[in-house]
Short mmCIF file of C-alpha atoms and ligand atoms in Angstrom, two decimals:
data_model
loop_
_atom_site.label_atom_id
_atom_site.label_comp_id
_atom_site.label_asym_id
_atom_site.label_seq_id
_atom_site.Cartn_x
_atom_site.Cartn_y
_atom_site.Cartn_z
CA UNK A 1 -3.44 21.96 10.88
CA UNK A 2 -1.76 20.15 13.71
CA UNK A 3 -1.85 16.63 14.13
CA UNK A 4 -0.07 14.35 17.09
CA UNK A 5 -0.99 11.24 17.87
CA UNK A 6 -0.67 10.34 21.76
CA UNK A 7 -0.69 7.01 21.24
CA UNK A 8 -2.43 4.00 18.70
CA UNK A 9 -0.34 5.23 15.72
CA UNK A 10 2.06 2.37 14.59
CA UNK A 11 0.34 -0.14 16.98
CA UNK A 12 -3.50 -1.67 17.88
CA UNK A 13 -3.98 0.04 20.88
CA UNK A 14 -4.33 2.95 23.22
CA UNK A 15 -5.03 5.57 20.20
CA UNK A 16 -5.33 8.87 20.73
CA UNK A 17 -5.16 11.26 18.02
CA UNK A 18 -5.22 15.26 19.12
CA UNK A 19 -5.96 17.70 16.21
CA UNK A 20 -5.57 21.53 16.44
CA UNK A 21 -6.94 24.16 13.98
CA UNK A 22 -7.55 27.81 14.21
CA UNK A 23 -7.45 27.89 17.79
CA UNK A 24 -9.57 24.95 18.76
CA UNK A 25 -8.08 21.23 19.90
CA UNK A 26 -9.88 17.98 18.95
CA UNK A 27 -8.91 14.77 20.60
CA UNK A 28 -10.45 11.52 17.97
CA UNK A 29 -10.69 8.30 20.69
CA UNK A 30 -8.60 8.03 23.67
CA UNK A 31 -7.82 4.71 24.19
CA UNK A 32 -6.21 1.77 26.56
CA UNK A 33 -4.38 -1.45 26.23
CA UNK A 34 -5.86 -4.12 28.05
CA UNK A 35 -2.91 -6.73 28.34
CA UNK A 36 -1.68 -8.00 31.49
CA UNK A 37 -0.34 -5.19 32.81
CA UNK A 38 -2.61 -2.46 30.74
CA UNK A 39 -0.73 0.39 28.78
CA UNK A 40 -2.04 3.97 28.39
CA UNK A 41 -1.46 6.76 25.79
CA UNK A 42 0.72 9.67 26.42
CA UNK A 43 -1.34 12.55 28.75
CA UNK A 44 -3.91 14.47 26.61
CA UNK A 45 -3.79 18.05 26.66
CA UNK A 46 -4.86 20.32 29.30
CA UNK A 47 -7.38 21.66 26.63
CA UNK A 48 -9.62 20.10 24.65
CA UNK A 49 -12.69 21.32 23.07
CA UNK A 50 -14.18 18.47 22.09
CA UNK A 51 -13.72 14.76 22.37
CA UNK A 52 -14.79 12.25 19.52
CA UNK A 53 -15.51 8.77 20.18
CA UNK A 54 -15.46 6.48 17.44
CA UNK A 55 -16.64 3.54 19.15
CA UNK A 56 -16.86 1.74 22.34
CA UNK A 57 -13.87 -0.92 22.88
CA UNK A 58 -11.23 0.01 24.89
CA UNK A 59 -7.99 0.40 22.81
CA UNK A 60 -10.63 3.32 20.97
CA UNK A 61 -12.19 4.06 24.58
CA UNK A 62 -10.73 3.21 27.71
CA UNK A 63 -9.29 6.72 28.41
CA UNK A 64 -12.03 8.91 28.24
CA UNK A 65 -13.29 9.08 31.65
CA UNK A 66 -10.43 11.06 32.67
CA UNK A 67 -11.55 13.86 30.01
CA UNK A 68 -14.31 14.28 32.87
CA UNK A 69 -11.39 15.91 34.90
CA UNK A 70 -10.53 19.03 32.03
CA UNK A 71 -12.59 21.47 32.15
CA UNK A 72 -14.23 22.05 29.56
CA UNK A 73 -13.75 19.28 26.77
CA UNK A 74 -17.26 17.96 25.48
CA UNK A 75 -17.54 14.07 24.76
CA UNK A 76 -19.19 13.31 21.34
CA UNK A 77 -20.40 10.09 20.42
CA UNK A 78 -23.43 7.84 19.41
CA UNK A 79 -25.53 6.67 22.12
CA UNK A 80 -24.72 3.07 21.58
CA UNK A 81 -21.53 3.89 21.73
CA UNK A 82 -21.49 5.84 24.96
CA UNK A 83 -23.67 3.05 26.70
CA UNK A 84 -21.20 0.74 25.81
CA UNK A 85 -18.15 2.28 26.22
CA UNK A 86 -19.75 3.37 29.98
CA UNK A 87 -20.19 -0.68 30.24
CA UNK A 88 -16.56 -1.41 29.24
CA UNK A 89 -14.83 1.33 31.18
CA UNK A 90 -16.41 0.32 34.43
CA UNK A 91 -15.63 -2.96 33.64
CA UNK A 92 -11.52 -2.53 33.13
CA UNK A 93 -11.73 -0.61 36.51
CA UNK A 94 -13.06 -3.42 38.22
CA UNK A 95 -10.34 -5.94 36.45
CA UNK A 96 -7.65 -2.93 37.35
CA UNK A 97 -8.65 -3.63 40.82
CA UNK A 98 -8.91 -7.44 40.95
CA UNK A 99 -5.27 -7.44 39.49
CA UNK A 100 -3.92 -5.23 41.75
CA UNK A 101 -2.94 -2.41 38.98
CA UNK A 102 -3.63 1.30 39.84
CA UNK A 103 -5.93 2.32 37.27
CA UNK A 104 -5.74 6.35 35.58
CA UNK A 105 -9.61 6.83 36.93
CA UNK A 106 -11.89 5.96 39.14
CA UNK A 107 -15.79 5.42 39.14
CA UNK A 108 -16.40 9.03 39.98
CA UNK A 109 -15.11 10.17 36.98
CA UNK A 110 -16.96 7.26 34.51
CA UNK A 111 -20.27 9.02 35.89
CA UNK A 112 -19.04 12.48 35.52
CA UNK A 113 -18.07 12.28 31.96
CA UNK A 114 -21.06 10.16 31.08
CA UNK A 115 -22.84 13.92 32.22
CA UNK A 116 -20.76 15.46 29.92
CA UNK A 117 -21.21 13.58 26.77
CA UNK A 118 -23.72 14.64 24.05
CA UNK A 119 -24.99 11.67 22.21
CA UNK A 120 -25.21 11.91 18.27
CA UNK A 121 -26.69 10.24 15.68
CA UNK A 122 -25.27 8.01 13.35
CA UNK A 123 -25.92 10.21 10.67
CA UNK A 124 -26.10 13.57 12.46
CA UNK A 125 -24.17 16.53 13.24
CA UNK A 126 -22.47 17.77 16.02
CA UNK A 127 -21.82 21.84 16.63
CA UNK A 128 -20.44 23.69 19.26
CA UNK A 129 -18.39 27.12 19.15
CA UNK A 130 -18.05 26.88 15.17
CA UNK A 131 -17.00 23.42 15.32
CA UNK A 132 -18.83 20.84 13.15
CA UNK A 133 -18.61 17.10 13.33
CA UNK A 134 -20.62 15.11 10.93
CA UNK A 135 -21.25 11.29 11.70
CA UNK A 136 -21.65 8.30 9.71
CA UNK A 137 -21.69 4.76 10.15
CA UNK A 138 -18.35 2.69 9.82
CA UNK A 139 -19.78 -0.60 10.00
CA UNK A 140 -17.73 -2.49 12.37
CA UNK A 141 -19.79 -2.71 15.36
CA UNK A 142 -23.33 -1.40 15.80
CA UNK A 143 -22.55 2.29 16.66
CA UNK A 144 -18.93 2.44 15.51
CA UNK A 145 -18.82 5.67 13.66
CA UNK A 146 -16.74 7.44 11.12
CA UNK A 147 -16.25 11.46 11.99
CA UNK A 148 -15.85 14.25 9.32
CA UNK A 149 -14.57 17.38 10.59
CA UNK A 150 -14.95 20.83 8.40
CA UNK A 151 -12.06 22.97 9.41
CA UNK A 152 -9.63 24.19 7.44
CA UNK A 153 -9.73 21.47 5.49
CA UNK A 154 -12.17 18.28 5.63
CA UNK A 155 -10.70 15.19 7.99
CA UNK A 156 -11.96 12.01 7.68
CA UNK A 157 -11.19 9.58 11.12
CA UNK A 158 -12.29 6.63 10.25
CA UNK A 159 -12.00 4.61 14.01
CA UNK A 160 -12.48 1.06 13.15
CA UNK A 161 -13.51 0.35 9.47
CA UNK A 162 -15.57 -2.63 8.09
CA UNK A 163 -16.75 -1.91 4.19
CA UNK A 164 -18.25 -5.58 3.74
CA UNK A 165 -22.18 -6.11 5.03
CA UNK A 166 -21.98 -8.46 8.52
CA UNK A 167 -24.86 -9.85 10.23
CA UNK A 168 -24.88 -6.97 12.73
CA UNK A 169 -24.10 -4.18 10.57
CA UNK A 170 -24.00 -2.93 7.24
CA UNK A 171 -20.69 -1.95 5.68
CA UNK A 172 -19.32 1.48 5.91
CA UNK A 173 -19.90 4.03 2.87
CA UNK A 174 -17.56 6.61 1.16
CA UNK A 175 -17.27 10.02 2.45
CA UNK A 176 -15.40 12.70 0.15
CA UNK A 177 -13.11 14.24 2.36
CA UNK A 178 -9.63 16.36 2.32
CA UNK A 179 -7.60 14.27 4.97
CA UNK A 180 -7.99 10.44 5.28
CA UNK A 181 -6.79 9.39 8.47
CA UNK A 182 -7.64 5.70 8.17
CA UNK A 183 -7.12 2.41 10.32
CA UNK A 184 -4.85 -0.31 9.23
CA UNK A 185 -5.12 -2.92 11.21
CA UNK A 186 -5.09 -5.56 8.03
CA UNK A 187 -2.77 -4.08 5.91
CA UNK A 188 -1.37 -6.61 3.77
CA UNK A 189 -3.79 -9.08 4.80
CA UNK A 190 -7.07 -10.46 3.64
CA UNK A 191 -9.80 -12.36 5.23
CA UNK A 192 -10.98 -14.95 3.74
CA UNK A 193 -14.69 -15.57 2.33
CA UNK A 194 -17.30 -15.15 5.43
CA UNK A 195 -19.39 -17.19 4.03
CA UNK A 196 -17.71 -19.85 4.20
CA UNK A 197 -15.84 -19.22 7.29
CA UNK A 198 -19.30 -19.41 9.18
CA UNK A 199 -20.15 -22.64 6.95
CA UNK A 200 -16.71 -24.17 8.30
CA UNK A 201 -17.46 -23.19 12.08
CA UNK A 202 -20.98 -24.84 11.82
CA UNK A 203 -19.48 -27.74 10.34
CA UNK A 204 -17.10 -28.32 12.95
CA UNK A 205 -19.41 -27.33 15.33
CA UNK A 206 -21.86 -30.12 13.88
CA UNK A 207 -18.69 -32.51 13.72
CA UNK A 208 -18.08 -31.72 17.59
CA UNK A 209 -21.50 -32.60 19.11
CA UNK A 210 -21.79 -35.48 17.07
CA UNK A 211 -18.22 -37.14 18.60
CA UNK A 212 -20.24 -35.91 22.22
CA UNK A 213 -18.15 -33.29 22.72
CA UNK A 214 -18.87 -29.80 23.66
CA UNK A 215 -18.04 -26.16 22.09
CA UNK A 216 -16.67 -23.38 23.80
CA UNK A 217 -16.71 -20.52 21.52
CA UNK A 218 -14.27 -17.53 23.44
CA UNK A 219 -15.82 -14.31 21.92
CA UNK A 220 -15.20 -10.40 22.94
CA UNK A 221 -18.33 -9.04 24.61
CA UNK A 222 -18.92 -6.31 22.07
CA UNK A 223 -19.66 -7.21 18.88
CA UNK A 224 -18.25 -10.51 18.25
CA UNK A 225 -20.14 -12.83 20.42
CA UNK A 226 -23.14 -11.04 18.63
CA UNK A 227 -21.97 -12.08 15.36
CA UNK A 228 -21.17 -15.37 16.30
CA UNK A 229 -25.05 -15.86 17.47
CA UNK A 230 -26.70 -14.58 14.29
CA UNK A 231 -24.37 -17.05 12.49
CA UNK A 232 -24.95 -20.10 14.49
CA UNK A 233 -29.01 -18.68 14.65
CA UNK A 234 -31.30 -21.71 12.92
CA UNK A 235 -28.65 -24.31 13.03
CA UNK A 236 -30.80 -26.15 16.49
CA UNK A 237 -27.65 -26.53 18.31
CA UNK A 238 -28.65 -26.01 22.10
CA UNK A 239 -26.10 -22.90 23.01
CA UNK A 240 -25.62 -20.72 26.38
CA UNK A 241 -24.04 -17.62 26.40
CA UNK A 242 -21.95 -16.27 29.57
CA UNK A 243 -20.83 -12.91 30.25
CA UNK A 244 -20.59 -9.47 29.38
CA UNK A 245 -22.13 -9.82 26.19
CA UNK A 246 -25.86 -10.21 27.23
CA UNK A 247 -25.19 -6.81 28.91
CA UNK A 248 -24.26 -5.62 25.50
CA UNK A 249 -27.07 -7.06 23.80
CA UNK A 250 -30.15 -5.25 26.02
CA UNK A 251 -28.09 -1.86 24.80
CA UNK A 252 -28.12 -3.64 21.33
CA UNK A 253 -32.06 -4.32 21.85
CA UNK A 254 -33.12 -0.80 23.05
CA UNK A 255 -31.31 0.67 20.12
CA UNK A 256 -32.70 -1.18 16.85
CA UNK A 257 -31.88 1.38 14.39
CA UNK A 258 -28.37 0.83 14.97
CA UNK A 259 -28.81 -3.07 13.55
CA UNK A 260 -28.50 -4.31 10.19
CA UNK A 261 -31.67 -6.23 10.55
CA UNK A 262 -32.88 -6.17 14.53
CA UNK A 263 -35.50 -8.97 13.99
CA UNK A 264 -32.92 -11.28 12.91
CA UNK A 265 -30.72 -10.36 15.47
CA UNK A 266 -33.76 -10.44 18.27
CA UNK A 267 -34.63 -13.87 16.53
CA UNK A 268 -30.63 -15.05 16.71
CA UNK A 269 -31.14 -14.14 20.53
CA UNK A 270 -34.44 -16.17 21.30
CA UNK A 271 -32.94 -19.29 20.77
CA UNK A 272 -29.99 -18.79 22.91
CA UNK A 273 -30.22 -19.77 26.65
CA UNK A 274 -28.36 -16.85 29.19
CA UNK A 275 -26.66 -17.58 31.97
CA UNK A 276 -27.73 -15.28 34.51
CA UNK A 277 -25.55 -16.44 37.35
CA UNK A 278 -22.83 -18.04 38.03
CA UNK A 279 -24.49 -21.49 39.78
CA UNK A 280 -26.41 -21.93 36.45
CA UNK A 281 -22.95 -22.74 34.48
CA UNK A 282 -23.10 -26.36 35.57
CA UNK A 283 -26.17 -26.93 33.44
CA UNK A 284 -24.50 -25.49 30.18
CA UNK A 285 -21.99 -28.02 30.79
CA UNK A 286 -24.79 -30.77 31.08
CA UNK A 287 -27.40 -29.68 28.48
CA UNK A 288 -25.55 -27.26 26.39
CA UNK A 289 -23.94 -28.02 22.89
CA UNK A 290 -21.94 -24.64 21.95
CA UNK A 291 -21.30 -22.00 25.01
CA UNK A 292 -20.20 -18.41 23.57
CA UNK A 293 -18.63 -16.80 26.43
CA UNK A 294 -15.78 -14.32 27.30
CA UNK A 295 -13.03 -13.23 26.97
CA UNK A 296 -12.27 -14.02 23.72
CA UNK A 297 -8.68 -13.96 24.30
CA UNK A 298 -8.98 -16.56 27.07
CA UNK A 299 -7.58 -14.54 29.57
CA UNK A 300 -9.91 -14.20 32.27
CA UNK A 301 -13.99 -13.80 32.35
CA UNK A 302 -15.86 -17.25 32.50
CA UNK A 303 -14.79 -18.60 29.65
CA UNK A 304 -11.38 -20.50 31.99
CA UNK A 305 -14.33 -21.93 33.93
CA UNK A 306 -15.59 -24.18 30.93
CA UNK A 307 -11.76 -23.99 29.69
CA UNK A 308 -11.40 -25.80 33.21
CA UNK A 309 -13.85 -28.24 33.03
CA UNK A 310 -13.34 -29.60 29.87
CA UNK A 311 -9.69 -29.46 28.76
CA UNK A 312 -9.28 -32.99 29.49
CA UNK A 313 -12.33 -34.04 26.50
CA UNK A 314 -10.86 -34.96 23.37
CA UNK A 315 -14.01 -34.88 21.71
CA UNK A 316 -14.79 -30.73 22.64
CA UNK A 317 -13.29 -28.11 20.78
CA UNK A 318 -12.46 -24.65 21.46
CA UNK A 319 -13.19 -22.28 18.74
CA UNK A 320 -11.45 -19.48 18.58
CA UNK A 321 -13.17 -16.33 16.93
CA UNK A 322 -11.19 -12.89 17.04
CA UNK A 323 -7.45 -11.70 16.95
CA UNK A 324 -5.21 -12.87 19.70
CA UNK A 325 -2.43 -10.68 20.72
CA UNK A 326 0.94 -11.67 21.56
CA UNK A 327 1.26 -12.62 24.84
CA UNK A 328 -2.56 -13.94 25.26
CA UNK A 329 -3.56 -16.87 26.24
CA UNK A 330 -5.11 -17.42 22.98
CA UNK A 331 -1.87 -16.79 21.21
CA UNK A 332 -0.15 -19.19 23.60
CA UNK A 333 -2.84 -21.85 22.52
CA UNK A 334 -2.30 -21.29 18.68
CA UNK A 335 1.34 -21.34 18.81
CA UNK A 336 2.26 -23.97 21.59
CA UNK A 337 -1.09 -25.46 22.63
CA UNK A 338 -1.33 -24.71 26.10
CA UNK A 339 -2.48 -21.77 28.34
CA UNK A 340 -2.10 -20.69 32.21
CA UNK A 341 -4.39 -20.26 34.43
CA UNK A 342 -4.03 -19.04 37.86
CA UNK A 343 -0.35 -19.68 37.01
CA UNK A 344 -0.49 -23.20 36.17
CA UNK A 345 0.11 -24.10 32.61
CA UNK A 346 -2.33 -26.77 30.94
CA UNK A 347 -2.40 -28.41 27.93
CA UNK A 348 -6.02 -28.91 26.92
CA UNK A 349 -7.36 -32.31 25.11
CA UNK A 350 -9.77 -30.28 22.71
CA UNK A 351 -9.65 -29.62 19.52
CA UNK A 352 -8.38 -25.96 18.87
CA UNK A 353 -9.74 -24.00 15.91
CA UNK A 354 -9.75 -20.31 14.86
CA UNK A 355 -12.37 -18.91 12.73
CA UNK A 356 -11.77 -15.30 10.65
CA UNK A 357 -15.03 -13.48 12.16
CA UNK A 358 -13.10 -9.94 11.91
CA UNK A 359 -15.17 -7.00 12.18
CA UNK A 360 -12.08 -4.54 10.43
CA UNK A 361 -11.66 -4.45 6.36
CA UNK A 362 -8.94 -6.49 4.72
CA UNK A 363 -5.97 -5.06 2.52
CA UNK A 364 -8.07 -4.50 -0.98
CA UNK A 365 -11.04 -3.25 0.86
CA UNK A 366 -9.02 -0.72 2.94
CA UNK A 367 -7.58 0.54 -0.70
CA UNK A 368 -10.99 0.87 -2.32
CA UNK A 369 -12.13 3.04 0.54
CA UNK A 370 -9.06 5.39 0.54
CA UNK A 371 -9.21 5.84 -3.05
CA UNK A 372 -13.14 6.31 -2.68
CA UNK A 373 -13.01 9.26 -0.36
CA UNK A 374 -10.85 11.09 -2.85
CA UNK A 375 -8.37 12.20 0.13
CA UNK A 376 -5.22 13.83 -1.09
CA UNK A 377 -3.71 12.90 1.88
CA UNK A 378 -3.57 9.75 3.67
CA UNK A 379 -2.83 9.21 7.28
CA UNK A 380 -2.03 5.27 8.28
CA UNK A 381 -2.98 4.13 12.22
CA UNK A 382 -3.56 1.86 13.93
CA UNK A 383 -1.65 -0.99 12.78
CA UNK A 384 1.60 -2.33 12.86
CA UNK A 385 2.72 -3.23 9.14
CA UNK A 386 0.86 0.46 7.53
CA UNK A 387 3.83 0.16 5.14
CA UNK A 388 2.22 -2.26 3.27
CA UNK A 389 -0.85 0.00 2.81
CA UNK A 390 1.48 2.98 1.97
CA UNK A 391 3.22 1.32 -1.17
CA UNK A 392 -0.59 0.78 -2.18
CA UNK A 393 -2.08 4.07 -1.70
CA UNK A 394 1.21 6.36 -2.90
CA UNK A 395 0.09 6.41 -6.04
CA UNK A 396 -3.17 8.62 -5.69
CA UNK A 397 -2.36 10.50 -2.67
CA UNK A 398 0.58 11.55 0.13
CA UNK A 399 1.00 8.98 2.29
CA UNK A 400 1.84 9.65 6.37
CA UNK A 401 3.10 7.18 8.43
CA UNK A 402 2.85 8.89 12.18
CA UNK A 403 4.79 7.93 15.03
CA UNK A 404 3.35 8.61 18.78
CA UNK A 405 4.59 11.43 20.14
CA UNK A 406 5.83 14.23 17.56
CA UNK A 407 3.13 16.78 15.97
CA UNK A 408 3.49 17.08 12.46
CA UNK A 409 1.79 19.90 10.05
CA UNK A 410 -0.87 19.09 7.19
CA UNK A 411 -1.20 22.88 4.78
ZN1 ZN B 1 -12.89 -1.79 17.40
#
């Protein structure tokens, strides 16, 4: 078996992994990089039987509307996932285009492909011309599935992994399989207790509002801002959420099964006021206590209008809840304390703070899962220190660490 990874091998971003075996190709995700200019994996081939979406954001996603332009490559994925990933997709076009950057497809193709996708179950099985794709859930994000394929021997992909319960989703379960190919975005790190990570957030939260300050909490769209609702759900504080996210959560909504516990999640939701238009920000400012809002990388969505309007309060905070890349304005905040907007450089007032809300398993958890699946070989992505994982996981199977680019051979 063939294996070449067109991009998202030694880094978090733009993966693409093409697999060929007895005459058929398989492409697992085909991703972008949404940084300021976006980066793209390498081309995919000209042929591609079938396409396998692991899950909806855009470093696993973001490419796959141009599959709508091969001829006959099939996209496979969960429903969630493809209503989503359709959401997201359309959405980097329209940033592409407000940026000025010449995005790889357009909306024509978006539709198109959305014609050509077959939606599968979380736990069901995909065939087509011999091929067989079984799903199963990788916790993650609601949707976010890992993909067993019986060729000539049994691959595991695992997309993005989470083996610990979170309030959206439960955590992903073993599969027995031949070939592990297996994230690694933590490698050598671990997160610490969630418990009391939340407990911390609502205590500075709590510590916040009763200075009179206000919370901005910048959270990605998909799955994050979610999980940052269920935790805060109960406490009373009056919170607002802006942007993409409520989008997300009517897909989340229609599709209950796909929830660790819906009700909860419907309940987390009921409390939560939604701003539906832009004019109706003012009055978070004025009544709300915590706003969850995108991008939770601060660099652009409506999160730079509260950003705007408050950096001056030393009594808010802004609470930071996912990984920020190098060269965010996020990371920028951490490191120096300011951030740019519209090319001017501020310094907010605010208290910064980042909470550990990760949705991907740590180092130990990443090792109990390899050695669960009883793999005999190992193939480390998407990360950028998988060495750290290999010295861990050499002792019970062969270890690959891919580059982009080059095929290399599994017997
Ligand atoms: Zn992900």
């Amino acid at each position: 078996m063939d294996f070449q990874f067109l991009g998202g091998a030694s880094e978090i971003g733009s993966l693409g992994l093409v697999v060929r075996d007895q005459g058929r190709t398989l492409l697992f995700d085909y991703g972008m990089t949404p940084t300021d200019p976006p980066s793209y994996p390498q081309p995919a081939p000209p042929t591609i039987d079938v396409a396998v979406l692991s899950h909806a954001h855009l470093d696993h996603s973001g490419m796959t509307p141009i599959l709508s332009r091969l001829p006959k490559a099939r996209l496979v994925a969960t429903p969630v996932t493809l209503a989503v990933a359709n959401l997201l997709t359309r959405d980097a076009l329209k940033i592409a285009r407000l940026e000025g950057y010449l995005a790889p497809f357009t909306t024509n193709d978006i539709s198109s492909y959305g014609s050509r996708a077959t939606a599968v179950d979380r736990h069901g099985t995909f065939r087509h011309r011999g091929i067989e794709i079984e799903f199963t859930p990788a916790g993650h994000i609601p949707g976010a599935s890992m993909t067993l394929y019986r060729g000539a021997k049994d691959i595991l992909f695992t997309g993005d992994l989470q083996t610990i319960p979170t309030h959206l989703v439960g955590g992903a379960e073993s599969v027995e399989c031949d070939v592990l190919v297996m994230e690694s975005t933590y490698a050598g790190k671990e997160h610490p207790d969630r418990k009391e990570t939340e407990r911390r957030f609502r205590d500075k939260v709590a510590e916040t509002i009763a200075r009179g300050g206000k919370v901005i909490v910048p959270a990605f769209a998909v799955g994050r801002a979610q999980e940052v609702l269920m935790a805060l759900a109960s406490s009373g504080f009056e919170t607002y959420l802006d942007g993409m996210a409520r989008a997300v959560n009517s897909i989340y909504l229609s599709a209950p099964e796909y929830l660790r516990d819906s009700k909860r999640f419907r309940h987390a939701l009921d409390g939560v006021h939604v701003i539906e238009h832009p004019s109706e920000r003012k009055k978070a400012l004025r009544e709300g206590e915590v706003i969850v809002t995108t991008g939770g990388m601060l660099d652009g969505g409506p999160v730079l209008y509260y950003v705007g309007e408050l950096y001056r309060d030393a009594n808010s905070s802004i609470l930071l809840t996912g990984y920020q890349v190098d060269g965010s304005n996020g990371r920028q905040l951490l490191d120096e304390g300011t951030m740019t907007i519209d090319d001017t450089t501020i310094r907010p007032m605010c208290e910064i703070g980042k909470f550990d809300f990760s949705a991907h398993a740590g180092h130990s958890d990443l090792v109990r899962f390899a050695e669960s699946t009883r793999a005999e070989t190992v193939v480390l992505m998407h990360g950028d220190r998988r060495e750290l994982l290999r010295d861990a996981l050499s002792g019970f199977a062969d270890v690959i660490l891919p580059a982009n680019g080059p095929s290399f051979t599994i017997e």
